[in-house]
Every structure is written in C-alpha cells, then in structure tokens.
Amino acid sequence: MRSAEKKKEKGKAQGKRVVTIYFMGKKYEVPEGLTILKALEYLGYRLIRGVGCRGGFCGACTTVYRKHGDYRLYVGLACQTPVEDGMYLTQIPFVPAEKPRYDLDKISPSQSVVMALFPEIARCIACNTCTKVCPQDLQVMDAIQAILRGDLAKAARMVFDCVSCGSCTLRCPAEIQHFYVFQLVRRIYGKYIAPKAKHLEKRVKEIEEGKYEEELNKLIKGGPDLWRELAEKAQTGEEVIVE
Amino acid sequence: MSGYPPEFRESIRLVEETRDKRLEEQYPRITPEEKEKLLKRWHPDYKEEQKRKIRVGASKGELAPLEVARLLEAHSRLRNVDLDLSEPDYDVDILIIGGGGAGASAALWANYSGVPADRILIATKLRFGDANTKMAQGGIQAADKDYDSPIIHFLDVMRGGHYTNNPELVKILVTNAPFIIKWLEDLGVMFDKEENGDMIEISGGGTSRYRMHSAGDYTGLEIMRVLMDEVLNRGINILEFSPAIELLMDDREQVAGAVLMNVETDEYIIVRAKATILTTGGFGRLHIQGFQTTNHYGATMDGVVMAYRVGAAIRDLDSVQYHPTGAAWPIQIAGQLVTEKVRGLGAQLVNIEGEQFVYPLEPRNVVAAAIIRGCQAEGRVEARQ
C-alpha cells in the first residue's frame, strides 16, 4: 500500500474525515480537525524552525496559506489554525528584522525617539494589511498611526497582546518592523509613562534597611510549630507578631 | 459551540440541561480511607511500576520516573566522536545554557556586575525566549503592599509547602521578590496598575493577602520579551538552535564549558568558559506516563541530565506535580492550565453526562485521581489525544 493511502486508512480508522492539503506544493491527506502543526508532524515532518510553545504564546509558528478557489494570502499560527480542505501552505522559519540597540535609561520617552530609531514608520500608507493578517486580531495599523500622532501610551496598550510572530512585518508595503517598534513603545510606557508604584519603592527600601531581618531570622529559628501557628493567624487576617 | 464536533455538542447539551439540578446538589467529601484507596488505585504518583531505581551515577539507587531514569542512564551522544578541544570555537567568561527567564536574568546580572557583554554567551536549544517563562499567564507574587509583608509571605509559602520548605531559601524568595518586581518595573514591564501607579494585586492559590501582580493575561510573556530586548540591547551573544549536549570538565574535574550542537547543520561547537550556568528548566515535555503538560515544548530536562553525567547528585525527582484541571482537547489548548481558582469560586467537576464525580475542593491529588478514574475506568472522557 502506498504511504499516502496508509495515512488515509489511518485517518479513517480513527473515525475522522480526511482533508487534502498541499504542503510546499506536495499533496497530502490528513485527518480533519488537526492543527497545521499537528498535521505536518502527522505526515512525518520534523520541525526545527516554525514551531514553538504550541500554545499560541510565542509566535514561532507563523504559517502562510492560500485556499482553493480563493486568491487571498492568509497568515496564521500553525499551532492554532486547523487544516482546511484545499489549503496550500508553508511554514515561515524566520522573519528577518534588525533590532536597533538603545539604552532605555538614557532615552527620553518621546515620539521623536521612536521616529529616530524607526524612521520607516513615517512611510505607513494606512493600507491596513498589517491589521488584516494579525493572528492576535490587534489593530496594528491604528497603533502605528497612534505613534505617528505622538500617542505612545495608546499605542503601547493596543499592542500589548503582540506575540512578535512578524506576520505584519512580512506583509507591510512600507517595510515597517512592527514587533521591534512595539517592543520599544511598550517599554517606554512601562518605564516612563505609567506612574511608578510608590508602595513598591517603599517596601524595597524597608528591606534594604533590614526592617524584616530580625523577625525573619526569629521565624526561621522557630521551626514548624511556630510557622503553623502564625500561618493560621495570617489566614484568618489576625495580626502576626513574631516574638 | 460551532467549533465542537457533534459528540461534544451533545455532551455540552447534557451538561447545560443538568446545571439547575446540580446547583442544588453537593457532591459529598470522601473519607480518608476512600481517599487512600482512590489515590493508590488511580493517582500516577502511586504507580510503583512507573518508577524505578537509577542504575548509575551519583544518585544510584534513588527512585525516578521511568522516563527520567532512562535519560539519566543514556549513552552520550558524543560516544565514538573525536573532538579537538584544544581550539574552542568560543572562549568566554560565562556560558549560560538555556534562553528563558532565568538565562536572560543571569546574563543581565552578570553584565551589571561587570562582565563585558562580549564575554557572555547564551546557548539555547530553540529561539532565545522560547521557554516556560513565556507560558506563565497568571502572575507573580511579591509582598509589597502596606497590608502585606515579607513575614506574611514567608508564612504563606511555608503553609503551601506543608511546613517542609527550606526556610533560608524561602527568606531569600520573600525578601528578593519586591526587589525583582521593582527591577522589572524599571526595565519597562507593563504591570497592571491603578491610575496612581499602585500595582493591581489579586489573590493567588493558598495566599492570605492579595499579592499577585500581573501584566494582562500575558505576565510571563511580557516579562520575557522585556528581558530579551534588554539582553539584545546590551549586545550579549546568543546562539540559538544550539543546545548543549555535554558539559566539559578541566583537569581538576570542574566544569569548564560545554559542547553544543547546531541542530540545523549538526556541527559541534566547543565552548570554553570560566563559569557555566545551567538554566534549562524542567521535564514536563517528557510527558511522564503519557500525560499532557503545561510546559513549553523545550522542557526536556537537558540540564539535569548533563549535570548528572558530570557527577552532580539529583534530588526530589521521584515526584511529579499532576495538576487536576487543564485542557486535553482541542490540540490548540492541550496542556493549558485551568486555574485552581475556578474550583475555589465554586466550579463543579462533571463528566460527559453532566454528573458530578468528586467534591470540587478536595486536594489536588484527590481531584486528579478522580478525573483519571473517570477517564480510564469509565471511558467517559478522552484523557489524551
């Protein structure tokens, strides 16, 4: 029996329908319901690039595909996208982009810094291709436009869910390297725009001054009986005093 | 609903139909004897045939899961391979093996302490940042509010560990935690905050104070990508897709670097280092006893195995944490955690008929055993793809 038929048999044996996909031009039949990633492994491909966390977090498995009778080019994450009948697809192993180096402590939190490091964002032609391909459904173009208007805070919040898969960067006619732009904008927001947590600063200072040192050392010496007694108090919200 | 196959839709219908009835009923707690019986029969940690003694090395005779013992005893990949160690490909001060949160932090702190960026090398099996750190969604604990203190944090940790933790380590944890949050804030991590800058902190499992900081539902991802950006900003060297496959020792039998392998070209890469740091993570992806895992694809215990081969003893490898609630289907979310918090908030555990089968607030191991019994004995839920 030819291998493809065997696979088909296997698919049938599991009581599942099969779909036909074309991986880098080769025709295969795989059980319906698999993700693109699982389908490739089912077919025997050993993936080094184009695979990552398998949970939709890391953006390593960007895949591009067309569908039978449809001229559009689709982009998705292979670990999250199910196979469909008539898919023509390939994995993208890497997205070429150059990360500029900067010292966050020395830059000013301004639009001009972002423009100086990424002047190409001024080339945005508002075509919205980036937004259309984003597997995280981010308003990518609007975020770039927000930066161009100088609203870094808005841009940072808009692109918080970016997984740096680079789909937008590959498709952008203005050749913007979105995921590095967004990383800078988020860090500027986190460091300079969002107000600092004063209670955090206070606690760090207390610890540095050794405020808890004596109590903690007493606790350690006290052993499990003391820990248990005081832990129960902490649970009920009673004041905890280490003597 | 539309994404579910017919048998699931039928089951969802049953679960929905029985919901009103279930709201009235409370599944009884089981007795300590019943618990013991349930655990012995169904909990994977109690399956003696799934563990065995390690046959070689510094921890010879200790129990480990079969999957772990097999790896610890395996032959070296470099058996019958001639390597010329006299001309290392890289000669650095610090080699860091593993490119997750721990590896990136080690590199940054080495650099802060004065080791030049070009004297540090991070070697990682996948891409830099592909690690469990990225998978952590919920949050990160630090006692930094006025209603909280490192003392209370210490007690909560001890209680969670049934008072068996090493107290000195717990002290380090609770006193360093606020400092690390501050460090991350200064690096630009977008923590969830009130308008005045106060951290929004919520309850975590087993804590007596609201202490969990978060960054949306992507706390770990946000921390990891900021750390990565900073490592790249400082020009620290990174070798991706180049896992270490064996540690190297000098004539005094001290670790002095590693042999890496470029997994795309199969080339060996020799690294000489004054200090070698292992930040390779855990073993969830060994899929112990065939279970799904919450771990990243790369978590295959490489560092533990390499360290064992150069003589390090291992400890506490005989137990695995089996979290009761997580996704087994569909593949897109297989292995993802369903937080324990949902049980605390009143969620019930039901089978495909919409019947409860365990009291929801039993301890983790009991709930896990009851779910496995349901899947394996009664065949009612598909345990694993």
XYZ file of C-alpha atoms in Angstrom:
628
model
C 0.000 0.000 0.000
C 1.309 3.419 -0.841
C 2.123 5.636 2.057
C -0.482 8.274 1.305
C -3.170 5.596 1.225
C -1.911 4.242 4.514
C -2.254 7.652 6.078
C -5.724 7.876 4.661
C -6.556 4.490 6.155
C -5.206 5.659 9.482
C -7.383 8.737 9.269
C -10.418 6.616 8.529
C -9.617 4.156 11.257
C -9.856 6.957 13.774
C -13.345 7.635 12.504
C -12.334 11.019 11.194
C -12.791 12.561 7.806
C -9.692 13.486 5.877
C -8.859 16.731 4.181
C -6.426 17.386 1.367
C -3.658 19.894 1.961
C -0.658 20.918 -0.133
C 2.448 21.450 1.974
C 5.118 23.267 -0.018
C 3.362 22.013 -3.120
C 3.069 18.361 -2.119
C -0.367 16.854 -1.845
C -1.269 15.040 1.364
C -4.356 13.770 3.085
C -4.642 14.316 6.813
C -7.419 13.815 9.376
C -9.795 16.722 9.694
C -9.534 18.697 12.915
C -5.743 18.666 13.261
C -3.896 21.927 13.577
C -1.468 22.720 10.771
C 1.396 21.933 13.153
C -0.030 18.543 14.139
C -0.818 17.763 10.508
C 2.806 18.328 9.485
C 4.028 16.092 12.284
C 1.394 13.505 11.368
C 2.900 13.488 7.881
C 6.368 12.901 9.280
C 7.908 16.345 9.034
C 10.485 17.073 11.711
C 10.189 20.723 12.533
C 13.123 22.665 13.922
C 12.067 26.138 12.883
C 8.442 27.123 12.626
C 7.438 25.532 15.919
C 7.470 26.821 19.476
C 5.345 26.732 22.582
C 2.320 25.044 20.934
C 0.013 27.218 22.948
C -0.278 30.378 20.878
C 2.057 32.415 23.075
C 5.385 32.565 21.358
C 4.782 33.448 17.716
C 7.309 30.932 16.362
C 4.994 29.035 14.019
C 3.845 31.631 11.521
C 2.268 29.929 8.554
C 1.062 31.390 5.270
C -1.542 29.760 3.060
C -3.996 30.117 0.257
C -7.212 28.199 -0.147
C -8.577 26.501 -3.247
C -10.519 28.980 -5.379
C -9.517 31.959 -3.235
C -6.822 34.402 -4.333
C -6.176 35.798 -0.837
C -3.000 35.066 1.095
C -3.795 34.119 4.665
C -1.487 34.171 7.674
C -1.914 32.302 10.947
C -0.144 30.469 13.743
C 0.289 26.799 12.828
C -0.372 25.638 16.390
C -3.737 27.411 16.475
C -5.054 27.082 12.922
C -6.909 23.906 11.902
C -6.240 22.387 8.471
C -8.864 23.016 5.833
C -9.562 21.174 2.620
C -7.591 22.624 -0.281
C -5.056 24.589 1.762
C -1.755 25.464 0.093
C 0.657 26.269 2.849
C 4.163 26.645 4.151
C 5.839 27.496 7.452
C 7.857 30.686 7.836
C 11.110 29.745 9.581
C 12.260 33.248 10.482
C 11.317 36.868 9.982
C 14.317 38.990 9.033
C 14.323 42.223 11.026
C 17.041 44.315 12.602
C 16.672 45.327 16.188
C 18.236 48.696 16.907
C 20.116 48.905 20.199
C 19.237 51.606 22.712
C 19.800 52.441 26.342
C 16.353 52.788 27.851
C 17.775 54.633 30.869
C 19.112 57.389 28.641
C 16.345 57.967 26.135
C 13.515 60.426 26.554
C 10.024 58.978 26.436
C 9.000 60.786 23.290
C 7.745 60.181 19.814
C 10.955 61.596 18.378
C 12.964 58.766 19.953
C 10.749 56.181 18.278
C 10.961 58.046 14.971
C 14.742 58.303 15.195
C 15.132 54.565 15.802
C 12.429 53.516 13.331
C 12.133 56.307 10.726
C 10.352 53.924 8.345
C 7.114 54.128 10.308
C 6.560 57.525 8.657
C 6.164 55.561 5.425
C 2.912 53.922 6.612
C 0.382 54.228 3.812
C -2.539 53.178 6.030
C -3.338 50.169 3.837
C -4.315 48.119 6.916
C -2.677 44.928 5.586
C -0.926 44.504 8.947
C -4.217 44.519 10.833
C -5.784 42.048 8.416
C -3.033 39.469 8.837
C -2.585 39.748 12.612
C -3.363 36.343 14.198
C -3.923 38.140 17.526
C -6.541 40.454 15.997
C -4.618 43.557 17.019
C -5.341 46.921 15.413
C -1.773 47.051 14.132
C -2.164 49.948 11.709
C -4.031 52.041 14.264
C -1.151 51.506 16.681
C 1.372 52.745 14.118
C -0.896 55.719 13.434
C -1.130 56.429 17.175
C 2.664 56.584 17.336
C 2.682 58.958 14.364
C 0.278 61.182 16.296
C 2.574 61.002 19.325
C 0.224 58.936 21.478
C 2.698 56.316 22.719
C 0.513 55.288 25.658
C -2.384 54.372 23.414
C -0.095 52.508 21.027
C 1.528 50.533 23.853
C -1.824 49.405 25.216
C -3.097 48.479 21.749
C -0.209 46.127 21.042
C 0.109 44.512 24.452
C -1.083 41.139 23.099
C 1.539 41.058 20.310
C 3.358 37.692 20.146
C 6.038 39.006 17.741
C 5.190 36.466 15.049
C 6.171 39.019 12.394
C 3.220 38.423 10.055
C 2.607 42.176 9.767
C 6.279 42.851 9.210
C 6.397 40.384 6.312
C 3.390 41.886 4.556
C 3.936 45.605 5.167
C 4.429 47.561 1.901
C 6.141 50.318 3.921
C 8.592 47.721 5.281
C 7.960 48.603 8.927
C 9.422 46.226 11.526
C 6.385 46.377 13.754
C 7.330 43.983 16.505
C 10.526 45.855 17.376
C 8.738 49.218 17.189
C 6.051 47.914 19.530
C 8.584 46.464 21.964
C 10.220 49.872 22.329
C 6.888 51.626 22.763
C 5.746 49.165 25.438
C 8.986 49.564 27.385
C 8.759 53.358 27.213
C 5.208 53.084 28.537
C 6.144 50.685 31.344
C 9.171 52.681 32.419
C 8.223 56.323 31.845
C 4.552 56.849 31.086
C 2.838 54.585 33.660
C 3.299 56.106 37.139
C 5.655 54.224 39.458
C 4.284 52.046 42.249
C 5.194 54.027 45.370
C 4.336 51.184 47.761
C 6.839 49.010 45.911
C 9.621 51.530 46.260
C 8.834 51.878 49.954
C 8.948 48.119 50.546
C 12.247 47.731 48.694
C 13.730 50.472 50.843
C 12.475 48.804 54.034
C 14.019 45.502 53.019
C 17.307 47.169 52.127
C 17.348 48.838 55.531
C 16.924 45.429 57.146
C 13.497 46.081 58.607
C 12.384 42.431 58.411
C 15.733 40.802 59.051
C 15.380 40.160 62.763
C 11.797 38.898 62.548
C 12.587 36.573 59.664
C 15.596 35.120 61.452
C 13.491 34.521 64.562
C 10.880 32.844 62.382
C 13.447 30.552 60.808
C 14.713 29.521 64.254
C 11.153 28.998 65.492
C 10.593 25.935 63.320
C 7.407 24.258 62.022
C 5.299 24.673 65.177
C 5.708 28.436 65.172
C 5.203 28.624 61.388
C 1.976 26.672 61.653
C 0.629 28.792 64.494
C 1.412 32.081 62.794
C 0.351 30.918 59.344
C -3.103 30.094 60.683
C -3.262 33.603 62.159
C -2.248 35.100 58.801
C -5.012 33.087 57.120
C -7.708 34.498 59.365
C -6.367 38.014 58.967
C -5.165 38.328 62.569
C -2.121 40.399 63.274
C 1.059 38.380 63.038
C 3.688 39.186 65.640
C 6.927 37.241 65.777
C 8.291 37.181 69.313
C -20.262 25.797 20.073
C -19.836 25.662 16.313
C -16.202 24.593 16.616
C -17.058 21.457 18.597
C -17.647 18.059 16.992
C -21.144 16.508 17.359
C -20.321 14.274 20.338
C -19.052 17.275 22.265
C -22.115 19.317 21.417
C -24.299 16.517 22.742
C -22.292 16.437 25.940
C -22.428 20.226 26.315
C -26.204 19.984 25.952
C -26.372 17.402 28.734
C -24.144 19.482 30.996
C -26.288 22.545 30.404
C -29.554 20.668 30.962
C -28.412 19.321 34.296
C -26.986 22.625 35.531
C -30.050 23.745 37.535
C -30.237 20.372 39.247
C -26.517 20.436 40.032
C -26.722 23.870 41.575
C -28.845 22.286 44.306
C -26.641 19.285 44.904
C -23.335 18.990 46.655
C -21.126 16.027 45.947
C -20.037 14.560 49.306
C -16.430 14.640 50.509
C -14.890 11.210 50.687
C -13.434 9.636 53.836
C -9.664 9.427 54.456
C -9.851 5.650 53.777
C -11.637 6.181 50.475
C -9.091 8.838 49.570
C -6.227 6.482 50.236
C -7.871 3.807 48.112
C -8.610 6.217 45.265
C -5.063 7.575 45.245
C -3.434 4.142 45.367
C -5.541 2.822 42.542
C -5.554 5.840 40.218
C -3.010 8.541 41.090
C 0.024 8.332 38.797
C 2.496 9.081 41.615
C 1.360 5.892 43.369
C 2.028 3.620 40.424
C 5.118 1.790 41.539
C 5.681 0.172 38.169
C 6.088 3.665 36.691
C 9.238 4.337 38.725
C 12.470 2.547 39.220
C 15.850 2.913 40.816
C 18.508 4.782 38.891
C 21.244 2.305 37.981
C 24.300 4.536 37.578
C 25.759 7.785 38.787
C 25.831 9.955 41.866
C 22.219 9.199 42.811
C 22.357 5.496 42.042
C 19.586 3.665 43.867
C 17.199 6.597 44.082
C 13.734 6.365 42.599
C 12.841 8.250 39.461
C 10.051 8.055 36.879
C 10.916 5.576 34.109
C 11.182 8.363 31.532
C 13.667 10.217 33.732
C 15.748 7.170 34.702
C 16.072 6.232 31.043
C 17.501 9.632 30.144
C 19.867 9.755 33.114
C 21.326 6.396 32.107
C 21.533 7.034 28.377
C 24.782 6.870 26.445
C 26.437 10.097 25.443
C 25.683 11.462 22.035
C 29.423 12.012 21.780
C 30.308 8.345 22.191
C 32.771 7.426 19.422
C 33.075 11.043 18.352
C 36.512 12.651 18.191
C 36.519 16.257 19.257
C 39.503 18.576 19.264
C 39.143 20.592 22.448
C 42.407 22.484 22.011
C 40.849 25.181 19.832
C 37.477 26.155 21.269
C 35.035 27.918 18.957
C 34.106 30.275 21.790
C 36.209 31.268 24.774
C 34.110 33.231 27.251
C 33.881 34.158 30.906
C 30.316 32.950 31.363
C 28.392 30.355 29.396
C 24.663 30.292 30.115
C 22.857 27.203 28.873
C 19.172 27.948 28.410
C 17.474 31.036 27.000
C 14.418 31.508 29.224
C 13.740 33.942 32.036
C 16.477 32.504 34.243
C 19.084 32.519 31.477
C 18.280 36.070 30.391
C 18.349 37.280 34.016
C 21.674 35.541 34.648
C 23.155 37.248 31.587
C 21.890 40.681 32.611
C 23.106 40.400 36.199
C 26.482 39.116 35.062
C 26.714 42.163 32.827
C 25.596 44.546 35.613
C 28.289 43.079 37.843
C 30.972 43.987 35.347
C 31.354 41.044 32.986
C 31.504 42.600 29.497
C 28.698 41.611 27.119
C 31.120 40.022 24.667
C 32.439 37.727 27.428
C 28.967 36.231 27.997
C 27.387 33.590 25.774
C 23.816 32.304 25.969
C 23.313 28.971 24.197
C 19.749 27.825 23.670
C 18.069 24.844 22.055
C 15.252 26.796 20.393
C 14.870 30.526 19.884
C 16.000 32.892 22.606
C 12.995 33.314 24.911
C 11.246 30.073 23.923
C 10.673 28.871 27.468
C 8.211 28.225 30.262
C 8.586 31.833 31.369
C 6.528 32.813 28.337
C 3.785 30.363 29.232
C 3.131 31.813 32.695
C -0.129 33.695 32.390
C -1.442 34.272 35.899
C 1.010 36.414 37.752
C 3.971 36.861 40.029
C 3.980 37.192 43.809
C 5.687 39.797 45.939
C 4.633 41.267 49.289
C 4.868 44.972 48.513
C 1.594 46.440 49.793
C 1.062 48.051 53.186
C -1.392 45.327 54.228
C 1.239 42.699 53.431
C 4.807 41.954 54.468
C 7.663 39.543 53.743
C 6.782 37.901 57.087
C 3.260 37.021 55.951
C 4.573 35.965 52.560
C 7.033 33.659 54.346
C 4.209 32.078 56.344
C 2.006 31.593 53.279
C 4.828 29.880 51.415
C 5.508 27.617 54.383
C 1.849 26.704 54.687
C 1.665 25.913 50.963
C 4.675 23.631 51.345
C 3.195 21.833 54.367
C 5.969 23.405 56.513
C 8.689 21.349 54.821
C 10.375 24.092 52.751
C 13.936 25.159 53.369
C 13.308 28.324 55.430
C 16.554 30.020 54.368
C 15.540 29.734 50.725
C 12.056 30.997 51.500
C 13.585 34.026 53.221
C 15.584 34.793 50.082
C 12.436 34.405 47.983
C 10.257 36.726 50.033
C 12.877 39.440 50.539
C 14.066 39.424 46.920
C 10.568 39.359 45.416
C 9.729 43.097 45.779
C 13.208 43.946 44.577
C 12.717 41.876 41.407
C 9.328 43.458 40.710
C 10.990 46.867 41.053
C 13.757 45.783 38.701
C 11.189 44.663 36.129
C 9.184 47.874 36.542
C 12.363 49.893 35.877
C 13.048 47.789 32.787
C 9.644 48.802 31.462
C 7.424 45.782 32.141
C 3.804 46.897 31.771
C 2.344 45.671 35.054
C -1.383 46.117 35.649
C -1.672 49.304 37.689
C -4.178 51.699 39.142
C -4.148 55.228 37.774
C -1.904 56.406 40.603
C 0.653 53.711 39.801
C -0.284 51.256 42.565
C 0.003 47.665 41.458
C -3.305 45.868 40.951
C -2.847 42.715 43.001
C -5.159 39.748 43.206
C -5.448 36.554 45.196
C -3.294 33.560 44.275
C -3.656 29.908 45.325
C -3.034 29.498 49.053
C -2.186 33.133 49.812
C -3.725 35.063 52.678
C -3.205 38.503 51.113
C -3.776 39.931 47.625
C -0.239 39.658 46.346
C -0.285 38.523 42.718
C 0.991 41.078 40.211
C 0.064 40.614 36.599
C 0.508 42.040 33.126
C -2.785 41.265 31.423
C -3.083 37.554 30.693
C 0.495 37.554 29.432
C 2.537 38.186 32.562
C 5.307 35.758 31.670
C 5.373 36.722 28.009
C 5.629 40.409 28.920
C 8.487 39.772 31.354
C 10.314 37.524 28.894
C 10.108 39.878 25.946
C 11.383 42.795 28.022
C 14.309 40.718 29.317
C 15.100 39.585 25.768
C 15.019 43.144 24.493
C 17.424 44.234 27.220
C 19.828 41.339 26.561
C 19.838 42.301 22.865
C 20.304 45.980 23.704
C 23.429 45.129 25.659
C 24.900 43.097 22.832
C 25.177 39.840 24.763
C 25.980 36.917 22.464
C 23.251 34.388 21.792
C 23.474 31.091 19.936
C 20.014 29.863 19.010
C 19.157 26.320 17.915
C 22.414 25.237 19.554
C 21.651 23.104 22.597
C 24.451 21.981 24.867
C 24.781 18.222 24.595
C 27.571 17.611 27.097
C 29.414 19.623 29.722
C 33.195 19.790 29.561
C 35.483 19.429 32.569
C 39.012 20.664 33.148
C 41.880 18.673 34.673
C 40.569 19.417 38.164
C 37.203 17.951 37.196
C 35.494 21.323 37.313
C 33.010 22.265 34.642
C 34.776 24.474 32.105
C 32.319 24.870 29.270
C 30.237 22.659 27.033
C 29.867 21.009 23.679
C 26.946 22.465 21.768
C 25.329 21.176 18.629
C 23.928 23.328 15.873
C 20.752 21.350 15.238
C 20.397 22.749 11.742
C 23.836 21.755 10.486
C 24.727 19.003 13.002
C 28.035 20.788 13.705
C 29.585 20.510 17.126
C 30.579 23.776 18.789
C 33.159 23.819 21.586
C 32.756 26.485 24.255
C 35.353 27.130 26.944
C 34.025 29.129 29.884
C 35.289 30.222 33.267
C 31.816 29.674 34.666
C 28.891 27.701 33.270
C 25.316 28.357 34.388
C 22.532 25.867 33.699
C 19.125 27.478 33.194
C 17.461 24.715 31.218
C 14.194 24.215 33.100
C 12.140 21.173 33.962
C 10.901 17.953 32.371
C 7.212 18.471 31.601
C 7.755 17.703 27.931
C 8.900 14.190 28.745
C 5.136 13.629 29.130
C 5.567 11.424 32.192
C 3.155 8.474 31.937
C 1.784 9.953 28.743
C 0.096 12.961 30.329
C -0.358 16.354 28.751
C 1.834 19.106 30.118
C 1.592 22.808 30.806
C 5.279 23.094 29.916
C 6.945 24.662 26.920
C 7.974 22.415 24.032
C 11.624 22.655 25.067
C 11.273 21.477 28.696
C 13.029 18.126 28.370
C 15.373 18.165 31.378
C 18.556 18.574 29.313
C 20.426 20.451 32.033
C 19.690 17.902 34.735
C 20.935 15.089 32.516
C 24.142 16.931 31.581
C 24.854 17.833 35.192
C 24.241 14.243 36.269
C 26.710 12.998 33.695
C 29.485 15.125 35.212
C 28.760 13.901 38.719
C 26.068 16.137 40.220
C 23.651 14.369 42.534
C 19.953 14.933 41.976
C 17.126 15.260 44.458
C 13.329 15.139 44.596
C 12.961 13.700 41.110
C 10.597 10.962 42.257
C 7.516 13.137 42.366
C 5.757 14.989 39.603
C 3.080 17.583 40.080
C -0.143 16.330 38.490
C -2.402 19.326 38.278
C -6.000 18.138 38.142
C -7.526 20.708 35.848
C -6.307 21.537 32.371
C -7.244 21.159 28.747
C -6.817 17.808 26.986
C -8.675 18.868 23.843
C -8.608 20.543 21.364
C -4.938 20.498 20.425
C -4.764 24.290 20.257
C -5.014 24.443 24.025
C -3.977 20.907 25.021
C -1.974 21.098 28.204
C -3.085 24.561 29.146
C -3.915 25.028 32.751
C -7.386 25.700 34.088
C -6.503 27.572 37.221
C -7.353 26.118 40.607
C -9.092 29.375 41.367
C -12.170 28.209 39.447
C -12.723 25.438 41.989
C -12.356 27.956 44.781
C -15.002 30.085 43.113
C -17.472 27.193 43.034
C -16.871 25.351 39.750
C -18.047 21.752 39.712
C -16.352 18.805 38.066
C -18.724 16.942 35.770
C -18.459 14.038 33.373
C -19.891 13.933 29.860
C -23.311 13.037 31.245
C -23.333 16.174 33.357
C -22.898 14.238 36.625
C -20.541 15.331 39.396
C -17.984 12.735 40.415
C -15.870 14.400 43.087
C -16.218 17.118 45.702
C -14.649 20.140 43.964
C -12.498 21.283 46.873
C -10.717 18.003 47.571
C -6.900 18.400 47.427
C -5.223 18.420 44.041
C -4.078 14.820 44.136
C -7.560 13.524 45.021
C -9.270 15.510 42.275
C -6.603 14.373 39.810
C -7.139 10.723 40.774
C -10.919 11.058 40.440
C -10.601 12.575 36.954
C -8.228 9.836 35.848
C -10.600 7.197 37.199
C -13.401 8.775 35.193
C -11.367 8.829 32.006
C -9.630 5.488 32.248
C -12.076 3.244 34.054
C -15.311 4.557 32.742
C -14.023 5.737 29.387
C -16.152 8.807 29.626
C -13.632 11.453 28.782
C -10.801 11.247 26.344
C -7.780 11.557 28.607
C -5.282 12.405 25.973
C -5.130 12.934 22.241
